[in-house]
N, CA, C and O atoms as CSV, one atom per row, in Angstrom:
chain,resi,resn,atom,element,x,y,z
A,1,MET,N,N,0.832,-1.323,0.047
A,1,MET,CA,C,0.084,-0.028,0.116
A,1,MET,C,C,0.789,1.294,-0.111
A,1,MET,O,O,1.743,1.437,0.654
A,2,LYS,N,N,0.617,2.143,-0.817
A,2,LYS,CA,C,1.365,3.302,-0.932
A,2,LYS,C,C,0.811,4.328,-0.067
A,2,LYS,O,O,-0.371,4.656,-0.168
A,3,ILE,N,N,1.727,4.937,0.915
A,3,ILE,CA,C,1.355,6.026,1.907
A,3,ILE,C,C,1.926,7.352,1.412
A,3,ILE,O,O,3.082,7.493,1.012
A,4,LEU,N,N,1.088,8.220,1.471
A,4,LEU,CA,C,1.678,9.756,1.298
A,4,LEU,C,C,1.622,10.564,2.514
A,4,LEU,O,O,0.534,10.576,3.089
A,5,LEU,N,N,2.463,11.158,2.957
A,5,LEU,CA,C,2.595,11.984,4.095
A,5,LEU,C,C,2.601,13.442,3.613
A,5,LEU,O,O,3.603,13.810,3.001
A,6,VAL,N,N,1.510,14.397,3.834
A,6,VAL,CA,C,1.677,15.688,3.411
A,6,VAL,C,C,1.782,16.714,4.482
A,6,VAL,O,O,1.100,16.657,5.505
A,7,ALA,N,N,2.651,17.660,4.231
A,7,ALA,CA,C,2.974,18.640,5.192
A,7,ALA,C,C,2.793,19.991,4.327
A,7,ALA,O,O,3.418,20.189,3.285
A,8,ILE,N,N,1.928,20.836,4.843
A,8,ILE,CA,C,1.658,22.200,4.062
A,8,ILE,C,C,2.133,23.164,5.193
A,8,ILE,O,O,1.437,23.332,6.194
A,9,ASN,N,N,3.389,23.824,5.009
A,9,ASN,CA,C,3.965,24.480,6.054
A,9,ASN,C,C,3.816,26.014,5.674
A,9,ASN,O,O,3.475,26.417,4.562
A,10,ALA,N,N,4.117,26.786,6.742
A,10,ALA,CA,C,3.866,28.233,6.782
A,10,ALA,C,C,4.776,28.937,5.626
A,10,ALA,O,O,4.333,29.859,4.941
A,11,LYS,N,N,5.950,28.467,5.493
A,11,LYS,CA,C,7.007,29.171,4.499
A,11,LYS,C,C,7.840,28.120,3.992
A,11,LYS,O,O,7.952,27.047,4.586
A,12,TYR,N,N,8.465,28.401,2.848
A,12,TYR,CA,C,9.299,27.432,2.055
A,12,TYR,C,C,10.472,26.972,3.056
A,12,TYR,O,O,10.781,25.781,3.072
A,13,ILE,N,N,11.088,27.829,3.835
A,13,ILE,CA,C,12.295,27.415,4.547
A,13,ILE,C,C,11.860,26.432,5.744
A,13,ILE,O,O,12.657,25.638,6.244
A,14,HIS,N,N,10.581,26.553,6.139
A,14,HIS,CA,C,10.085,25.561,7.126
A,14,HIS,C,C,10.043,24.192,6.700
A,14,HIS,O,O,9.994,23.893,5.507
A,15,SER,N,N,10.061,23.315,7.667
A,15,SER,CA,C,10.001,21.923,7.395
A,15,SER,C,C,9.018,21.351,8.467
A,15,SER,O,O,8.814,22.041,9.466
A,16,CYS,N,N,8.371,20.097,8.333
A,16,CYS,CA,C,7.637,19.568,9.054
A,16,CYS,C,C,8.207,18.132,9.743
A,16,CYS,O,O,8.155,17.065,9.131
A,17,PRO,N,N,8.723,18.256,11.016
A,17,PRO,CA,C,9.501,17.010,11.377
A,17,PRO,C,C,8.231,15.970,11.653
A,17,PRO,O,O,8.457,14.772,11.487
A,18,ALA,N,N,7.241,16.284,11.962
A,18,ALA,CA,C,6.285,15.194,12.017
A,18,ALA,C,C,6.158,14.038,11.016
A,18,ALA,O,O,6.116,12.854,11.352
A,19,VAL,N,N,6.097,14.511,9.700
A,19,VAL,CA,C,5.998,13.705,8.782
A,19,VAL,C,C,7.205,12.760,8.609
A,19,VAL,O,O,6.994,11.592,8.285
A,20,TYR,N,N,8.659,13.280,8.841
A,20,TYR,CA,C,9.780,12.722,8.860
A,20,TYR,C,C,9.757,11.607,9.763
A,20,TYR,O,O,10.090,10.469,9.431
A,21,SER,N,N,9.324,11.969,11.019
A,21,SER,CA,C,9.309,11.134,12.141
A,21,SER,C,C,8.282,10.016,11.898
A,21,SER,O,O,8.622,8.929,12.364
A,22,LEU,N,N,7.180,10.051,11.310
A,22,LEU,CA,C,6.322,8.903,11.004
A,22,LEU,C,C,6.976,8.125,9.933
A,22,LEU,O,O,6.923,6.895,9.957
A,23,CYS,N,N,7.551,8.726,9.053
A,23,CYS,CA,C,8.195,8.057,7.995
A,23,CYS,C,C,9.257,6.968,8.430
A,23,CYS,O,O,9.188,5.767,8.169
A,24,ALA,N,N,10.255,7.615,9.143
A,24,ALA,CA,C,11.184,6.938,9.866
A,24,ALA,C,C,10.758,5.801,10.738
A,24,ALA,O,O,11.369,4.733,10.727
A,25,SER,N,N,9.614,6.041,11.567
A,25,SER,CA,C,9.111,5.042,12.433
A,25,SER,C,C,8.336,3.976,11.787
A,25,SER,O,O,8.026,2.990,12.455
A,26,CYS,N,N,7.968,4.081,10.469
A,26,CYS,CA,C,7.110,3.233,9.788
A,26,CYS,C,C,7.998,1.766,9.549
A,26,CYS,O,O,9.221,1.766,9.412
A,27,GLY,N,N,7.397,0.886,9.532
A,27,GLY,CA,C,7.965,-0.561,9.259
A,27,GLY,C,C,8.317,-0.831,7.954
A,27,GLY,O,O,9.138,-1.715,7.711
A,28,TYR,N,N,7.678,-0.028,6.882
A,28,TYR,CA,C,7.787,-0.200,5.710
A,28,TYR,C,C,8.114,1.250,4.989
A,28,TYR,O,O,7.284,1.774,4.246
A,29,PRO,N,N,9.282,1.799,5.246
A,29,PRO,CA,C,9.539,3.253,4.680
A,29,PRO,C,C,9.581,3.252,3.274
A,29,PRO,O,O,9.495,4.357,2.740
A,30,GLU,N,N,9.711,2.121,2.451
A,30,GLU,CA,C,9.695,2.227,0.975
A,30,GLU,C,C,8.578,2.666,0.510
A,30,GLU,O,O,8.546,3.465,-0.426
A,31,SER,N,N,7.414,2.164,1.152
A,31,SER,CA,C,6.121,2.542,0.678
A,31,SER,C,C,5.419,3.644,1.210
A,31,SER,O,O,4.191,3.723,1.156
A,32,VAL,N,N,6.298,4.675,1.830
A,32,VAL,CA,C,5.952,5.887,2.300
A,32,VAL,C,C,6.521,7.061,1.449
A,32,VAL,O,O,7.737,7.109,1.268
A,33,GLU,N,N,5.768,7.934,0.961
A,33,GLU,CA,C,6.400,9.232,0.456
A,33,GLU,C,C,6.018,10.304,1.079
A,33,GLU,O,O,4.896,10.346,1.582
A,34,ILE,N,N,6.907,11.386,1.156
A,34,ILE,CA,C,6.571,12.709,1.842
A,34,ILE,C,C,6.322,13.797,0.678
A,34,ILE,O,O,7.064,13.862,-0.302
A,35,ALA,N,N,5.301,14.578,0.856
A,35,ALA,CA,C,5.061,15.658,-0.061
A,35,ALA,C,C,5.061,16.953,0.944
A,35,ALA,O,O,4.285,17.078,1.891
A,36,GLU,N,N,5.993,17.819,0.596
A,36,GLU,CA,C,5.838,19.206,1.405
A,36,GLU,C,C,5.344,20.335,0.449
A,36,GLU,O,O,5.731,20.400,-0.718
A,37,PHE,N,N,4.583,21.104,0.933
A,37,PHE,CA,C,4.054,22.190,0.337
A,37,PHE,C,C,4.086,23.507,1.293
A,37,PHE,O,O,4.468,23.442,2.461
A,38,THR,N,N,3.633,24.736,0.660
A,38,THR,CA,C,3.553,25.840,1.682
A,38,THR,C,C,2.081,26.210,1.571
A,38,THR,O,O,1.348,25.639,0.763
A,39,ILE,N,N,1.665,27.146,2.367
A,39,ILE,CA,C,0.255,27.701,2.373
A,39,ILE,C,C,0.388,28.765,1.203
A,39,ILE,O,O,-0.701,29.170,0.795
A,40,ASN,N,N,1.417,29.254,0.636
A,40,ASN,CA,C,1.464,30.151,-0.588
A,40,ASN,C,C,1.619,29.512,-1.767
A,40,ASN,O,O,1.745,30.206,-2.775
A,41,ASP,N,N,1.642,28.024,-1.877
A,41,ASP,CA,C,1.622,27.542,-3.333
A,41,ASP,C,C,0.207,27.515,-3.700
A,41,ASP,O,O,-0.701,27.529,-2.870
A,42,ARG,N,N,0.039,27.474,-5.005
A,42,ARG,CA,C,-1.299,27.605,-5.688
A,42,ARG,C,C,-1.983,26.207,-5.166
A,42,ARG,O,O,-1.404,25.132,-5.012
A,43,TYR,N,N,-3.342,26.501,-4.937
A,43,TYR,CA,C,-4.165,25.463,-4.477
A,43,TYR,C,C,-4.266,24.280,-5.205
A,43,TYR,O,O,-4.282,23.134,-4.755
A,44,GLN,N,N,-4.346,24.725,-6.623
A,44,GLN,CA,C,-4.434,23.588,-7.595
A,44,GLN,C,C,-3.224,22.800,-7.810
A,44,GLN,O,O,-3.319,21.648,-8.233
A,45,ASP,N,N,-1.904,23.422,-7.508
A,45,ASP,CA,C,-0.574,22.827,-7.415
A,45,ASP,C,C,-0.513,21.710,-6.234
A,45,ASP,O,O,-0.056,20.576,-6.375
A,46,ILE,N,N,-1.026,22.216,-5.126
A,46,ILE,CA,C,-0.975,21.278,-4.159
A,46,ILE,C,C,-1.767,20.168,-4.434
A,46,ILE,O,O,-1.307,19.029,-4.350
A,47,LEU,N,N,-3.021,20.419,-4.782
A,47,LEU,CA,C,-3.983,19.241,-5.037
A,47,LEU,C,C,-3.429,18.293,-6.263
A,47,LEU,O,O,-3.537,17.069,-6.181
A,48,ASP,N,N,-2.947,18.807,-7.180
A,48,ASP,CA,C,-2.195,18.105,-8.346
A,48,ASP,C,C,-1.233,17.108,-7.699
A,48,ASP,O,O,-1.300,15.893,-7.887
A,49,GLY,N,N,-0.318,17.728,-6.906
A,49,GLY,CA,C,0.869,17.239,-6.286
A,49,GLY,C,C,0.520,15.945,-5.430
A,49,GLY,O,O,1.206,14.923,-5.438
A,50,ILE,N,N,-0.615,16.125,-4.707
A,50,ILE,CA,C,-1.306,14.978,-3.954
A,50,ILE,C,C,-1.704,13.902,-4.800
A,50,ILE,O,O,-1.170,12.795,-4.724
A,51,LEU,N,N,-2.809,14.232,-5.772
A,51,LEU,CA,C,-3.387,13.231,-6.573
A,51,LEU,C,C,-2.450,12.607,-7.364
A,51,LEU,O,O,-2.602,11.398,-7.537
A,52,GLU,N,N,-1.417,13.216,-7.938
A,52,GLU,CA,C,-0.555,12.468,-8.958
A,52,GLU,C,C,0.116,11.235,-8.359
A,52,GLU,O,O,0.363,10.225,-9.018
A,53,ARG,N,N,0.387,11.386,-7.094
A,53,ARG,CA,C,1.089,10.183,-6.436
A,53,ARG,C,C,0.255,8.931,-6.195
A,53,ARG,O,O,0.751,7.864,-5.833
A,54,GLU,N,N,-1.128,9.139,-6.432
A,54,GLU,CA,C,-1.953,8.011,-6.445
A,54,GLU,C,C,-1.874,7.031,-5.051
A,54,GLU,O,O,-1.947,5.804,-5.103
A,55,ALA,N,N,-1.719,7.772,-3.864
A,55,ALA,CA,C,-1.517,6.890,-2.770
A,55,ALA,C,C,-2.726,6.365,-2.198
A,55,ALA,O,O,-3.738,7.064,-2.253
A,56,ALA,N,N,-2.766,5.140,-1.614
A,56,ALA,CA,C,-3.990,4.640,-1.137
A,56,ALA,C,C,-4.269,5.353,0.266
A,56,ALA,O,O,-5.432,5.698,0.474
A,57,LEU,N,N,-3.348,5.594,1.206
A,57,LEU,CA,C,-3.647,6.419,2.424
A,57,LEU,C,C,-2.925,7.697,2.286
A,57,LEU,O,O,-1.756,7.750,1.901
A,58,ILE,N,N,-3.733,8.872,2.650
A,58,ILE,CA,C,-2.869,10.088,2.619
A,58,ILE,C,C,-3.079,10.717,4.005
A,58,ILE,O,O,-4.183,10.851,4.533
A,59,GLY,N,N,-1.940,11.078,4.525
A,59,GLY,CA,C,-1.934,11.629,5.858
A,59,GLY,C,C,-1.673,13.164,5.740
A,59,GLY,O,O,-1.152,13.689,4.756
A,60,PHE,N,N,-2.039,13.730,6.707
A,60,PHE,CA,C,-1.922,15.451,6.916
A,60,PHE,C,C,-1.496,15.657,8.220
A,60,PHE,O,O,-1.960,14.987,9.143
A,61,SER,N,N,-0.691,16.485,8.382
A,61,SER,CA,C,-0.098,17.088,9.662
A,61,SER,C,C,-0.886,18.556,9.740
A,61,SER,O,O,-0.560,19.454,8.963
A,62,SER,N,N,-1.795,18.718,10.586
A,62,SER,CA,C,-2.670,19.862,10.826
A,62,SER,C,C,-2.013,20.804,11.895
A,62,SER,O,O,-1.597,20.455,13.000
A,63,TYR,N,N,-1.997,22.143,11.321
A,63,TYR,CA,C,-1.551,23.240,12.090
A,63,TYR,C,C,-2.560,24.335,11.882
A,63,TYR,O,O,-3.387,24.313,10.971
A,64,ILE,N,N,-2.450,25.279,12.761
A,64,ILE,CA,C,-3.525,26.461,12.632
A,64,ILE,C,C,-3.576,27.319,11.416
A,64,ILE,O,O,-4.531,28.031,11.107
A,65,TRP,N,N,-2.301,27.171,10.659
A,65,TRP,CA,C,-2.241,27.863,9.382
A,65,TRP,C,C,-2.462,27.275,8.342
A,65,TRP,O,O,-2.307,27.839,7.259
A,66,ASN,N,N,-2.953,25.767,8.467
A,66,ASN,CA,C,-3.306,25.013,7.295
A,66,ASN,C,C,-4.568,24.236,7.385
A,66,ASN,O,O,-4.896,23.583,6.395
A,67,THR,N,N,-5.376,24.220,8.528
A,67,THR,CA,C,-6.432,23.525,8.917
A,67,THR,C,C,-7.557,23.842,7.620
A,67,THR,O,O,-7.969,22.958,6.869
A,68,GLU,N,N,-7.902,25.115,7.545
A,68,GLU,CA,C,-8.850,25.354,6.328
A,68,GLU,C,C,-8.536,24.833,5.087
A,68,GLU,O,O,-9.412,24.339,4.377
A,69,LEU,N,N,-7.269,24.897,4.721
A,69,LEU,CA,C,-6.767,24.353,3.359
A,69,LEU,C,C,-6.818,22.957,3.438
A,69,LEU,O,O,-7.153,22.397,2.394
A,70,LEU,N,N,-6.523,22.105,4.608
A,70,LEU,CA,C,-6.563,20.818,4.479
A,70,LEU,C,C,-8.015,20.255,4.332
A,70,LEU,O,O,-8.284,19.217,3.728
A,71,LEU,N,N,-8.787,20.949,4.869
A,71,LEU,CA,C,-10.395,20.602,4.738
A,71,LEU,C,C,-10.903,20.821,3.359
A,71,LEU,O,O,-11.785,20.086,2.914
A,72,ASN,N,N,-10.411,21.761,2.680
A,72,ASN,CA,C,-10.550,21.851,1.441
A,72,ASN,C,C,-10.130,20.882,0.518
A,72,ASN,O,O,-10.840,20.387,-0.358
A,73,LEU,N,N,-8.912,20.620,0.751
A,73,LEU,CA,C,-8.221,19.463,0.020
A,73,LEU,C,C,-8.919,18.172,0.144
A,73,LEU,O,O,-9.337,17.480,-0.785
A,74,VAL,N,N,-9.008,17.887,1.650
A,74,VAL,CA,C,-9.984,16.467,1.532
A,74,VAL,C,C,-11.066,16.450,0.775
A,74,VAL,O,O,-11.213,15.443,0.082
A,75,ALA,N,N,-11.981,17.404,0.701
A,75,ALA,CA,C,-13.150,17.464,0.123
A,75,ALA,C,C,-12.970,17.359,-1.318
A,75,ALA,O,O,-13.833,16.749,-1.950
A,76,ASP,N,N,-12.020,17.842,-1.901
A,76,ASP,CA,C,-11.660,17.851,-3.292
A,76,ASP,C,C,-10.993,16.521,-3.607
A,76,ASP,O,O,-11.415,15.948,-4.612
A,77,ILE,N,N,-10.048,15.952,-2.935
A,77,ILE,CA,C,-9.570,14.543,-2.940
A,77,ILE,C,C,-10.772,13.648,-3.055
A,77,ILE,O,O,-10.844,12.830,-3.973
A,78,ARG,N,N,-11.631,13.764,-2.236
A,78,ARG,CA,C,-12.863,12.846,-2.011
A,78,ARG,C,C,-13.504,12.845,-3.129
A,78,ARG,O,O,-13.936,11.764,-3.530
A,79,ARG,N,N,-13.725,14.040,-3.907
A,79,ARG,CA,C,-14.537,14.059,-5.063
A,79,ARG,C,C,-13.789,13.200,-6.316
A,79,ARG,O,O,-14.438,12.573,-7.154
A,80,VAL,N,N,-12.455,13.273,-6.301
A,80,VAL,CA,C,-11.824,12.519,-7.553
A,80,VAL,C,C,-11.419,11.229,-7.048
A,80,VAL,O,O,-11.568,10.313,-7.856
A,81,ARG,N,N,-10.887,10.882,-5.786
A,81,ARG,CA,C,-10.324,9.806,-5.228
A,81,ARG,C,C,-11.254,9.252,-4.296
A,81,ARG,O,O,-10.962,9.519,-3.130
A,82,ARG,N,N,-12.471,8.437,-4.477
A,82,ARG,CA,C,-13.451,8.183,-3.495
A,82,ARG,C,C,-12.813,6.945,-2.697
A,82,ARG,O,O,-13.152,6.703,-1.538
A,83,ASP,N,N,-11.837,6.153,-3.414
A,83,ASP,CA,C,-11.202,5.029,-2.687
A,83,ASP,C,C,-10.074,5.446,-1.682
A,83,ASP,O,O,-9.609,4.680,-0.839
A,84,ALA,N,N,-9.736,6.588,-1.845
A,84,ALA,CA,C,-8.475,7.006,-0.793
A,84,ALA,C,C,-8.857,7.043,0.674
A,84,ALA,O,O,-9.925,7.529,1.043
A,85,VAL,N,N,-7.996,6.538,1.475
A,85,VAL,CA,C,-8.209,6.823,2.953
A,85,VAL,C,C,-7.545,7.921,3.230
A,85,VAL,O,O,-6.405,8.097,2.801
A,86,ILE,N,N,-8.184,8.804,3.993
A,86,ILE,CA,C,-7.577,10.079,4.416
A,86,ILE,C,C,-7.182,10.134,6.010
A,86,ILE,O,O,-8.090,9.883,6.801
A,87,LEU,N,N,-6.208,10.369,6.396
A,87,LEU,CA,C,-5.755,10.234,7.795
A,87,LEU,C,C,-5.323,11.757,8.237
A,87,LEU,O,O,-4.350,12.328,7.745
A,88,PHE,N,N,-6.057,12.252,9.089
A,88,PHE,CA,C,-5.382,13.558,9.765
A,88,PHE,C,C,-4.523,13.281,10.798
A,88,PHE,O,O,-4.922,12.844,11.878
A,89,ALA,N,N,-3.392,13.499,10.549
A,89,ALA,CA,C,-2.444,12.754,11.550
A,89,ALA,C,C,-2.071,13.703,12.668
A,89,ALA,O,O,-0.896,13.721,13.037
A,90,GLY,N,N,-2.920,14.452,13.212
A,90,GLY,CA,C,-2.848,15.302,14.385
A,90,GLY,C,C,-1.963,16.478,14.070
A,90,GLY,O,O,-1.962,16.995,12.952
A,91,GLY,N,N,-1.184,16.911,15.099
A,91,GLY,CA,C,-0.528,18.107,15.094
A,91,GLY,C,C,-1.099,19.161,16.114
A,91,GLY,O,O,-2.136,18.939,16.741
A,92,PRO,N,N,-0.355,20.342,16.251
A,92,PRO,CA,C,-0.754,21.145,17.529
A,92,PRO,C,C,-2.314,21.644,17.258
A,92,PRO,O,O,-3.011,21.844,18.253
A,93,GLU,N,N,-2.858,21.844,15.989
A,93,GLU,CA,C,-4.061,22.234,15.836
A,93,GLU,C,C,-5.141,21.116,16.284
A,93,GLU,O,O,-6.171,21.463,16.863
A,94,ALA,N,N,-4.903,19.951,16.033
A,94,ALA,CA,C,-5.732,18.876,16.397
A,94,ALA,C,C,-5.698,18.641,17.887
A,94,ALA,O,O,-6.786,18.449,18.431
A,95,SER,N,N,-4.378,18.625,18.779
A,95,SER,CA,C,-4.311,18.437,19.904
A,95,SER,C,C,-4.891,19.525,20.816
A,95,SER,O,O,-5.261,19.276,21.963
A,96,TYR,N,N,-4.958,20.773,20.245
A,96,TYR,CA,C,-5.587,21.864,20.947
A,96,TYR,C,C,-7.101,21.790,21.208
A,96,TYR,O,O,-7.540,22.034,22.332
A,97,ALA,N,N,-7.894,21.459,20.195
A,97,ALA,CA,C,-9.234,21.237,20.307
A,97,ALA,C,C,-9.852,19.992,19.697
A,97,ALA,O,O,-10.643,20.050,18.755
A,98,PRO,N,N,-9.418,18.749,20.334
A,98,PRO,CA,C,-9.758,17.621,19.567
A,98,PRO,C,C,-11.022,17.024,19.232
A,98,PRO,O,O,-11.158,16.155,18.370
A,99,GLU,N,N,-12.099,17.592,20.052
A,99,GLU,CA,C,-13.470,17.412,19.731
A,99,GLU,C,C,-13.952,18.118,18.373
A,99,GLU,O,O,-14.713,17.645,17.528
A,100,LYS,N,N,-13.312,19.381,18.376
A,100,LYS,CA,C,-13.715,20.165,17.158
A,100,LYS,C,C,-13.006,19.539,16.103
A,100,LYS,O,O,-13.557,19.488,15.003
A,101,PHE,N,N,-11.901,19.064,16.250
A,101,PHE,CA,C,-10.941,18.576,15.049
A,101,PHE,C,C,-11.772,17.281,14.629
A,101,PHE,O,O,-12.143,17.132,13.465
A,102,LEU,N,N,-11.994,16.525,15.444
A,102,LEU,CA,C,-12.625,15.230,15.112
A,102,LEU,C,C,-14.123,15.383,14.346
A,102,LEU,O,O,-14.478,14.652,13.422
A,103,SER,N,N,-14.807,16.313,14.829
A,103,SER,CA,C,-16.009,16.833,14.064
A,103,SER,C,C,-15.843,17.156,12.751
A,103,SER,O,O,-16.783,17.054,11.963
A,104,TYR,N,N,-14.675,17.563,12.391
A,104,TYR,CA,C,-14.533,17.889,10.751
A,104,TYR,C,C,-14.518,16.706,10.064
A,104,TYR,O,O,-14.911,16.767,8.899
A,105,CYS,N,N,-14.067,15.348,10.608
A,105,CYS,CA,C,-14.340,14.157,9.909
A,105,CYS,C,C,-15.469,13.852,9.705
A,105,CYS,O,O,-15.631,13.159,8.701
A,106,SER,N,N,-16.579,14.169,10.430
A,106,SER,CA,C,-18.031,13.617,10.216
A,106,SER,C,C,-18.711,14.116,8.907
A,106,SER,O,O,-19.666,13.535,8.392
A,107,HIS,N,N,-18.037,15.432,8.335
A,107,HIS,CA,C,-18.415,15.915,7.206
A,107,HIS,C,C,-18.200,15.098,5.974
A,107,HIS,O,O,-18.829,15.292,4.934
A,108,PHE,N,N,-17.258,14.149,6.133
A,108,PHE,CA,C,-16.902,13.357,4.748
A,108,PHE,C,C,-17.412,12.078,4.805
A,108,PHE,O,O,-16.661,11.207,5.244
A,109,ARG,N,N,-18.692,11.728,4.404
A,109,ARG,CA,C,-19.243,10.369,4.531
A,109,ARG,C,C,-19.074,9.672,3.167
A,109,ARG,O,O,-19.854,9.968,2.262
A,110,THR,N,N,-18.154,8.814,2.980
A,110,THR,CA,C,-17.885,8.167,1.717
A,110,THR,C,C,-17.551,6.908,2.013
A,110,THR,O,O,-17.376,6.553,3.178
A,111,LYS,N,N,-17.417,6.018,0.876
A,111,LYS,CA,C,-16.945,4.743,1.291
A,111,LYS,C,C,-15.659,4.467,1.881
A,111,LYS,O,O,-15.628,3.561,2.714
A,112,SER,N,N,-14.528,5.115,1.587
A,112,SER,CA,C,-13.428,5.154,2.485
A,112,SER,C,C,-13.599,6.074,3.476
A,112,SER,O,O,-14.255,7.095,3.270
A,113,PRO,N,N,-12.941,5.769,4.836
A,113,PRO,CA,C,-12.983,6.681,5.812
A,113,PRO,C,C,-12.167,7.778,5.991
A,113,PRO,O,O,-11.123,7.775,5.338
A,114,VAL,N,N,-12.380,8.681,6.690
A,114,VAL,CA,C,-11.669,9.890,7.040
A,114,VAL,C,C,-11.291,9.635,8.471
A,114,VAL,O,O,-12.269,9.360,9.167
A,115,PHE,N,N,-10.315,9.649,9.002
A,115,PHE,CA,C,-9.753,9.490,10.151
A,115,PHE,C,C,-9.073,10.723,10.899
A,115,PHE,O,O,-8.484,11.539,10.190
A,116,ALA,N,N,-9.109,10.907,12.175
A,116,ALA,CA,C,-8.290,11.758,12.827
A,116,ALA,C,C,-7.494,11.266,13.859
A,116,ALA,O,O,-8.115,10.703,14.760
A,117,ALA,N,N,-6.255,11.333,13.969
A,117,ALA,CA,C,-5.568,10.739,15.055
A,117,ALA,C,C,-4.785,12.003,15.759
A,117,ALA,O,O,-3.886,12.710,15.303
A,118,ILE,N,N,-5.446,12.031,17.028
A,118,ILE,CA,C,-4.914,13.411,17.726
A,118,ILE,C,C,-3.713,13.001,18.384
A,118,ILE,O,O,-3.642,12.060,19.175
A,119,GLY,N,N,-2.663,13.827,17.987
A,119,GLY,CA,C,-1.296,13.620,18.549
A,119,GLY,C,C,-1.053,14.710,19.561
A,119,GLY,O,O,-1.822,15.666,19.659
A,120,VAL,N,N,0.115,14.552,20.379
A,120,VAL,CA,C,0.252,15.482,21.523
A,120,VAL,C,C,1.412,16.480,20.853
A,120,VAL,O,O,2.424,16.093,20.269
A,121,SER,N,N,1.055,17.706,21.059
A,121,SER,CA,C,1.962,18.635,20.502
A,121,SER,C,C,3.093,18.825,21.192
A,121,SER,O,O,3.019,18.595,22.399
A,122,SER,N,N,4.349,19.261,20.659
A,122,SER,CA,C,5.514,19.428,21.453
A,122,SER,C,C,5.898,20.895,21.691
A,122,SER,O,O,6.890,21.172,22.365
C-alpha cells in the first residue's frame, strides 16, 4: 500500500518534522512518500501534487495555519479519489481542540473513511 504524508508549511524554509518522524518509524519506509508544500503554493498545484502520487492512504499534519486548506483539499480529493483513505495525523491544531477537530471528519461520509489521530503537540 502506498502511503503519502503531506505537510503544508507556513513558509518554504520551514519543514515539518512530524512527517519525517512518521516515515522513519514506519515498518515499511519504502512504501511511504513525503510531499511538502507551503500555504503560499497555488491550491491547484497542491491538489495535483497529492493526486498524482496515487496513494492509497493520505496523511496530513494539521496546524492552525493550514487547517482550512486541509479541509478543502480533503473535500476535493474525495471528489476525485473516493477510494483513498484520508488520515489527519494530528499536530498542534488537532491537539488543541480534539473534539472540534474530530467533528471535521464527520463531514466526509464516503466509502473510504476519514480518520483523525490526535497527537500530542511538542
